[in-house]
Amino acid sequence: MGASMDWYETSNALVPSQNDLGWLISRGGGDLPYFTGSDASGWEDSIWILNSFYELPVEGALPTYGEIHKSRIAAGGEEPLILNGGNLGEITPGTSMGLGYERRPSEDWRRRTWSDMLVRFPRPRPADGPPPCHSWFLGHEFPVNIELPTEGSLGEEDFTELINVLTHHSSAPTCSIYFANVFSSVDDPHKAPVYDAHLMDLPALLKEAAEEHQVFTPANIWPPDRSWLVYTDYDLWATKVSGSTQLINEFRTNPLLETLDWTPAQATNQAT
């Protein structure tokens, strides 16, 4: 039996590229885990696009995800996960956190900002990291009418707007893309598969693929002149865009996206 293929390997909208990840790995210091996405430096500016929270307005108090999770275990409907004699369900109770690309929920669901969620569900975070991700919150404390951001991928709304902005700042209609694969058996990042595609085709491609597969937005996207870079790590709740000051300022002022200027405290100290 042959090895299974990922959905993008059979897509007619994607063609194998002559590019590889070598330039990106080198520009990022040479030791980045390309299998979750690779970040790099060297552009004028950068910004983080935060994945979306959604809330369904309801009357009255609701149970939290943690409470629902524990009640299911107590009722015998969900087996606790025991590791080395410890019950992980008591340590890391269930949340609404999803994985991968998701379409926008129905209009009944209202988008909520991270600034609002950080006030409503505060948790101390170290200034030097990590980047925006699940550890910025205690997901099990959220009531069940709040849908947390998905991990490792932009959602439909944000990805579509990302591509709309990038299209106006690209010298060519095509781009190179890399889909992270944490289960990759490729030891050499130069041999990791990179594809070429029309930039404006990507939102429709992801939306269609999501009907039959669990998909992720690309871990990295860049144009032929490498004037900008999109970086979406498999383990984060946000996407970093690096490029010119003009491009990044357009993201900062975009009313359809929630963005954050975030840099680890260590990097900030080194730069000052």
CSV table of C-alpha atoms in Angstrom, one decimal:
chain,number,residue,atom,x,y,z
A,1,MET,CA,0.0,0.0,0.0
A,2,GLY,CA,1.4,3.4,-1.0
A,3,ALA,CA,1.8,6.3,1.3
A,4,SER,CA,-1.3,8.5,1.7
A,5,MET,CA,-1.2,12.0,0.1
A,6,ASP,CA,-2.2,15.3,1.6
A,7,TRP,CA,-5.0,17.1,-0.1
A,8,TYR,CA,-2.7,19.8,-1.6
A,9,GLU,CA,-0.5,17.2,-3.3
A,10,THR,CA,-3.4,16.4,-5.7
A,11,SER,CA,-4.8,20.0,-6.2
A,12,ASN,CA,-4.7,21.3,-9.7
A,13,ALA,CA,-4.5,24.8,-8.4
A,14,LEU,CA,-1.1,24.1,-6.9
A,15,VAL,CA,2.0,23.2,-8.9
A,16,PRO,CA,5.4,22.0,-7.5
A,17,SER,CA,7.7,25.0,-7.2
A,18,GLN,CA,11.4,25.4,-8.1
A,19,ASN,CA,11.7,27.3,-4.9
A,20,ASP,CA,12.6,25.6,-1.6
A,21,LEU,CA,12.8,26.6,2.1
A,22,GLY,CA,16.6,27.1,2.1
A,23,TRP,CA,16.5,30.9,1.9
A,24,LEU,CA,13.9,31.1,4.6
A,25,ILE,CA,15.7,28.8,7.0
A,26,SER,CA,19.0,30.6,6.4
A,27,ARG,CA,17.3,34.0,7.0
A,28,GLY,CA,15.8,32.8,10.2
A,29,GLY,CA,19.0,31.6,11.7
A,30,GLY,CA,19.3,28.1,10.2
A,31,ASP,CA,17.8,26.2,13.1
A,32,LEU,CA,14.0,26.8,12.8
A,33,PRO,CA,11.5,24.0,13.0
A,34,TYR,CA,10.3,24.3,9.4
A,35,PHE,CA,7.8,21.4,10.0
A,36,THR,CA,5.6,23.8,12.0
A,37,GLY,CA,6.3,26.9,9.9
A,38,SER,CA,9.4,29.1,9.7
A,39,ASP,CA,9.7,32.7,10.8
A,40,ALA,CA,12.5,35.0,9.6
A,41,SER,CA,13.8,38.6,10.0
A,42,GLY,CA,15.1,41.2,7.6
A,43,TRP,CA,12.0,43.2,6.7
A,44,GLU,CA,11.1,46.7,7.8
A,45,ASP,CA,8.2,45.8,10.0
A,46,SER,CA,5.9,43.0,11.1
A,47,ILE,CA,2.5,42.5,12.7
A,48,TRP,CA,0.5,39.6,14.2
A,49,ILE,CA,-3.0,38.9,12.9
A,50,LEU,CA,-5.0,37.4,15.7
A,51,ASN,CA,-7.3,34.5,15.1
A,52,SER,CA,-11.0,35.1,15.9
A,53,PHE,CA,-13.0,34.6,19.0
A,54,TYR,CA,-16.8,34.3,18.5
A,55,GLU,CA,-19.6,34.5,21.0
A,56,LEU,CA,-23.2,33.5,20.8
A,57,PRO,CA,-25.2,36.0,22.9
A,58,VAL,CA,-27.5,34.2,25.4
A,59,GLU,CA,-29.4,35.1,28.5
A,60,GLY,CA,-28.3,33.9,31.9
A,61,ALA,CA,-25.2,32.0,33.1
A,62,LEU,CA,-23.8,29.0,31.3
A,63,PRO,CA,-21.4,26.2,32.3
A,64,THR,CA,-17.8,26.4,31.3
A,65,TYR,CA,-16.1,24.0,29.0
A,66,GLY,CA,-14.2,22.6,32.0
A,67,GLU,CA,-17.4,21.9,33.9
A,68,ILE,CA,-19.0,20.2,30.9
A,69,HIS,CA,-15.9,18.1,30.4
A,70,LYS,CA,-15.8,16.9,34.1
A,71,SER,CA,-19.5,16.2,34.1
A,72,ARG,CA,-19.2,13.9,31.1
A,73,ILE,CA,-16.4,12.0,32.7
A,74,ALA,CA,-18.4,11.7,35.9
A,75,ALA,CA,-21.4,10.4,34.0
A,76,GLY,CA,-19.3,7.8,32.2
A,77,GLY,CA,-19.7,9.4,28.8
A,78,GLU,CA,-16.0,10.3,28.4
A,79,GLU,CA,-13.0,8.3,29.5
A,80,PRO,CA,-10.5,10.2,31.6
A,81,LEU,CA,-6.9,10.2,30.2
A,82,ILE,CA,-4.6,8.6,32.6
A,83,LEU,CA,-0.8,9.1,32.2
A,84,ASN,CA,1.7,7.9,34.8
A,85,GLY,CA,-1.0,7.6,37.3
A,86,GLY,CA,-2.3,11.1,36.9
A,87,ASN,CA,-5.7,12.2,35.5
A,88,LEU,CA,-4.9,14.7,32.7
A,89,GLY,CA,-8.6,15.6,32.5
A,90,GLU,CA,-8.2,17.2,35.9
A,91,ILE,CA,-5.1,19.1,34.9
A,92,THR,CA,-6.0,20.2,31.3
A,93,PRO,CA,-9.8,20.0,31.1
A,94,GLY,CA,-11.6,20.2,27.8
A,95,THR,CA,-12.0,23.5,25.9
A,96,SER,CA,-13.7,24.6,22.7
A,97,MET,CA,-10.3,25.0,21.0
A,98,GLY,CA,-10.4,23.7,17.4
A,99,LEU,CA,-7.6,22.9,15.0
A,100,GLY,CA,-7.1,24.1,11.5
A,101,TYR,CA,-9.1,26.2,9.0
A,102,GLU,CA,-12.7,26.9,9.9
A,103,ARG,CA,-15.4,28.8,8.1
A,104,ARG,CA,-17.1,31.7,9.9
A,105,PRO,CA,-19.9,30.6,12.1
A,106,SER,CA,-23.5,31.8,11.4
A,107,GLU,CA,-24.4,35.5,11.8
A,108,ASP,CA,-25.8,34.8,15.2
A,109,TRP,CA,-22.3,34.5,16.5
A,110,ARG,CA,-20.5,37.8,17.2
A,111,ARG,CA,-16.8,38.3,16.8
A,112,ARG,CA,-15.0,39.3,20.0
A,113,THR,CA,-11.6,41.0,20.3
A,114,TRP,CA,-8.6,39.6,22.2
A,115,SER,CA,-8.5,42.8,24.2
A,116,ASP,CA,-12.0,42.1,25.4
A,117,MET,CA,-11.2,38.5,26.2
A,118,LEU,CA,-8.0,39.4,28.1
A,119,VAL,CA,-10.1,41.6,30.3
A,120,ARG,CA,-12.9,39.1,30.9
A,121,PHE,CA,-10.6,36.1,31.3
A,122,PRO,CA,-7.2,37.5,32.6
A,123,ARG,CA,-4.2,35.4,33.0
A,124,PRO,CA,-0.6,36.5,33.8
A,125,ARG,CA,1.8,36.0,30.9
A,126,PRO,CA,5.6,36.2,30.8
A,127,ALA,CA,6.7,39.2,28.7
A,128,ASP,CA,9.2,37.1,26.7
A,129,GLY,CA,6.7,34.7,25.3
A,130,PRO,CA,5.1,32.7,23.9
A,131,PRO,CA,3.5,34.4,20.9
A,132,PRO,CA,-0.3,34.6,20.9
A,133,CYS,CA,-1.6,31.1,21.5
A,134,HIS,CA,-3.8,29.0,23.8
A,135,SER,CA,-1.5,29.6,26.8
A,136,TRP,CA,-2.6,33.3,26.9
A,137,PHE,CA,-5.9,32.0,28.3
A,138,LEU,CA,-7.3,29.3,30.5
A,139,GLY,CA,-9.6,27.8,27.9
A,140,HIS,CA,-11.6,25.6,30.3
A,141,GLU,CA,-12.8,28.8,32.1
A,142,PHE,CA,-14.7,30.0,29.1
A,143,PRO,CA,-18.5,29.5,29.0
A,144,VAL,CA,-19.7,27.2,26.3
A,145,ASN,CA,-21.2,30.1,24.2
A,146,ILE,CA,-17.7,31.4,23.4
A,147,GLU,CA,-15.8,29.7,20.5
A,148,LEU,CA,-12.1,30.0,21.0
A,149,PRO,CA,-9.7,30.6,18.1
A,150,THR,CA,-8.5,27.6,16.1
A,151,GLU,CA,-4.9,26.6,16.4
A,152,GLY,CA,-2.4,26.5,13.5
A,153,SER,CA,-4.5,28.3,10.9
A,154,LEU,CA,-6.3,31.4,10.0
A,155,GLY,CA,-10.1,31.2,9.7
A,156,GLU,CA,-12.1,32.0,6.6
A,157,GLU,CA,-12.7,35.7,7.3
A,158,ASP,CA,-9.1,36.6,8.3
A,159,PHE,CA,-7.4,34.5,5.5
A,160,THR,CA,-9.6,36.1,2.8
A,161,GLU,CA,-8.8,39.6,4.0
A,162,LEU,CA,-5.1,38.8,4.4
A,163,ILE,CA,-4.9,37.7,0.7
A,164,ASN,CA,-6.9,40.8,-0.4
A,165,VAL,CA,-4.3,43.1,1.3
A,166,LEU,CA,-1.3,41.1,0.0
A,167,THR,CA,-2.6,41.2,-3.5
A,168,HIS,CA,-2.2,45.0,-3.6
A,169,HIS,CA,1.4,44.7,-2.5
A,170,SER,CA,2.6,42.0,-4.8
A,171,SER,CA,4.6,42.5,-7.9
A,172,ALA,CA,3.3,39.2,-9.5
A,173,PRO,CA,0.0,37.3,-9.2
A,174,THR,CA,1.7,34.1,-8.1
A,175,CYS,CA,3.2,33.2,-4.8
A,176,SER,CA,5.1,30.3,-3.2
A,177,ILE,CA,3.6,28.4,-0.3
A,178,TYR,CA,4.6,25.8,2.2
A,179,PHE,CA,2.2,23.7,4.2
A,180,ALA,CA,3.7,22.6,7.5
A,181,ASN,CA,3.6,18.9,8.4
A,182,VAL,CA,4.5,18.1,11.9
A,183,PHE,CA,4.6,14.4,10.9
A,184,SER,CA,7.0,15.1,8.1
A,185,SER,CA,9.7,12.5,7.4
A,186,VAL,CA,11.7,15.0,5.4
A,187,ASP,CA,15.0,15.6,7.3
A,188,ASP,CA,16.4,18.3,4.9
A,189,PRO,CA,14.2,21.4,4.7
A,190,HIS,CA,15.6,22.0,1.2
A,191,LYS,CA,13.6,18.9,0.2
A,192,ALA,CA,10.3,19.9,1.9
A,193,PRO,CA,7.6,20.4,-0.8
A,194,VAL,CA,6.9,24.0,-1.8
A,195,TYR,CA,4.1,24.9,-4.3
A,196,ASP,CA,3.3,27.8,-6.5
A,197,ALA,CA,-0.2,29.2,-6.9
A,198,HIS,CA,-2.1,32.3,-7.8
A,199,LEU,CA,-2.5,34.4,-4.7
A,200,MET,CA,-6.1,35.2,-5.2
A,201,ASP,CA,-7.0,31.5,-5.7
A,202,LEU,CA,-6.0,30.5,-2.2
A,203,PRO,CA,-9.1,31.5,-0.2
A,204,ALA,CA,-11.4,29.6,-2.6
A,205,LEU,CA,-9.0,26.7,-2.6
A,206,LEU,CA,-9.0,26.4,1.2
A,207,LYS,CA,-12.7,26.8,1.5
A,208,GLU,CA,-13.4,24.1,-1.0
A,209,ALA,CA,-10.8,21.7,0.5
A,210,ALA,CA,-12.2,22.2,3.9
A,211,GLU,CA,-15.5,20.5,2.8
A,212,GLU,CA,-13.8,17.1,2.7
A,213,HIS,CA,-10.6,17.5,4.7
A,214,GLN,CA,-9.1,19.0,7.8
A,215,VAL,CA,-7.0,21.7,6.2
A,216,PHE,CA,-4.7,24.5,7.4
A,217,THR,CA,-3.8,27.8,5.8
A,218,PRO,CA,-0.2,27.7,4.5
A,219,ALA,CA,2.5,27.9,7.1
A,220,ASN,CA,4.5,30.2,4.9
A,221,ILE,CA,3.6,32.3,1.9
A,222,TRP,CA,5.9,34.7,0.0
A,223,PRO,CA,6.0,36.4,-3.4
A,224,PRO,CA,8.7,36.0,-6.1
A,225,ASP,CA,10.6,39.1,-4.9
A,226,ARG,CA,10.4,38.0,-1.2
A,227,SER,CA,9.1,41.5,-0.3
A,228,TRP,CA,6.9,40.0,2.4
A,229,LEU,CA,6.4,36.8,4.4
A,230,VAL,CA,3.4,35.2,6.0
A,231,TYR,CA,4.2,32.9,8.9
A,232,THR,CA,1.5,30.7,10.6
A,233,ASP,CA,2.9,28.3,13.1
A,234,TYR,CA,1.1,25.0,13.7
A,235,ASP,CA,1.0,25.7,17.5
A,236,LEU,CA,-0.2,29.4,17.5
A,237,TRP,CA,-3.4,31.3,17.5
A,238,ALA,CA,-2.0,34.1,15.3
A,239,THR,CA,-0.3,34.7,12.0
A,240,LYS,CA,2.8,37.0,11.6
A,241,VAL,CA,3.2,39.1,8.5
A,242,SER,CA,6.6,40.8,7.7
A,243,GLY,CA,7.2,43.3,5.0
A,244,SER,CA,7.5,47.0,4.2
A,245,THR,CA,6.3,49.6,6.7
A,246,GLN,CA,3.6,50.6,4.2
A,247,LEU,CA,2.2,47.0,4.0
A,248,ILE,CA,2.3,46.5,7.8
A,249,ASN,CA,0.6,49.8,8.5
A,250,GLU,CA,-2.2,48.8,6.1
A,251,PHE,CA,-2.8,45.7,8.3
A,252,ARG,CA,-2.6,47.8,11.4
A,253,THR,CA,-5.4,50.0,10.2
A,254,ASN,CA,-7.6,47.3,8.5
A,255,PRO,CA,-11.0,47.4,10.2
A,256,LEU,CA,-11.7,43.7,9.3
A,257,LEU,CA,-8.6,42.3,11.1
A,258,GLU,CA,-7.5,42.4,14.7
A,259,THR,CA,-3.7,42.9,14.9
A,260,LEU,CA,-1.1,43.1,17.6
A,261,ASP,CA,2.4,44.5,17.7
A,262,TRP,CA,4.1,41.8,19.8
A,263,THR,CA,7.8,41.2,20.3
A,264,PRO,CA,9.4,39.0,23.0
A,265,ALA,CA,10.8,41.2,25.8
A,266,GLN,CA,14.3,39.6,25.3
A,267,ALA,CA,14.3,40.7,21.6
A,268,THR,CA,13.1,44.2,22.6
A,269,ASN,CA,15.9,44.5,25.1
A,270,GLN,CA,18.4,43.4,22.6
A,271,ALA,CA,17.2,46.0,20.1
A,272,THR,CA,17.3,48.9,22.5
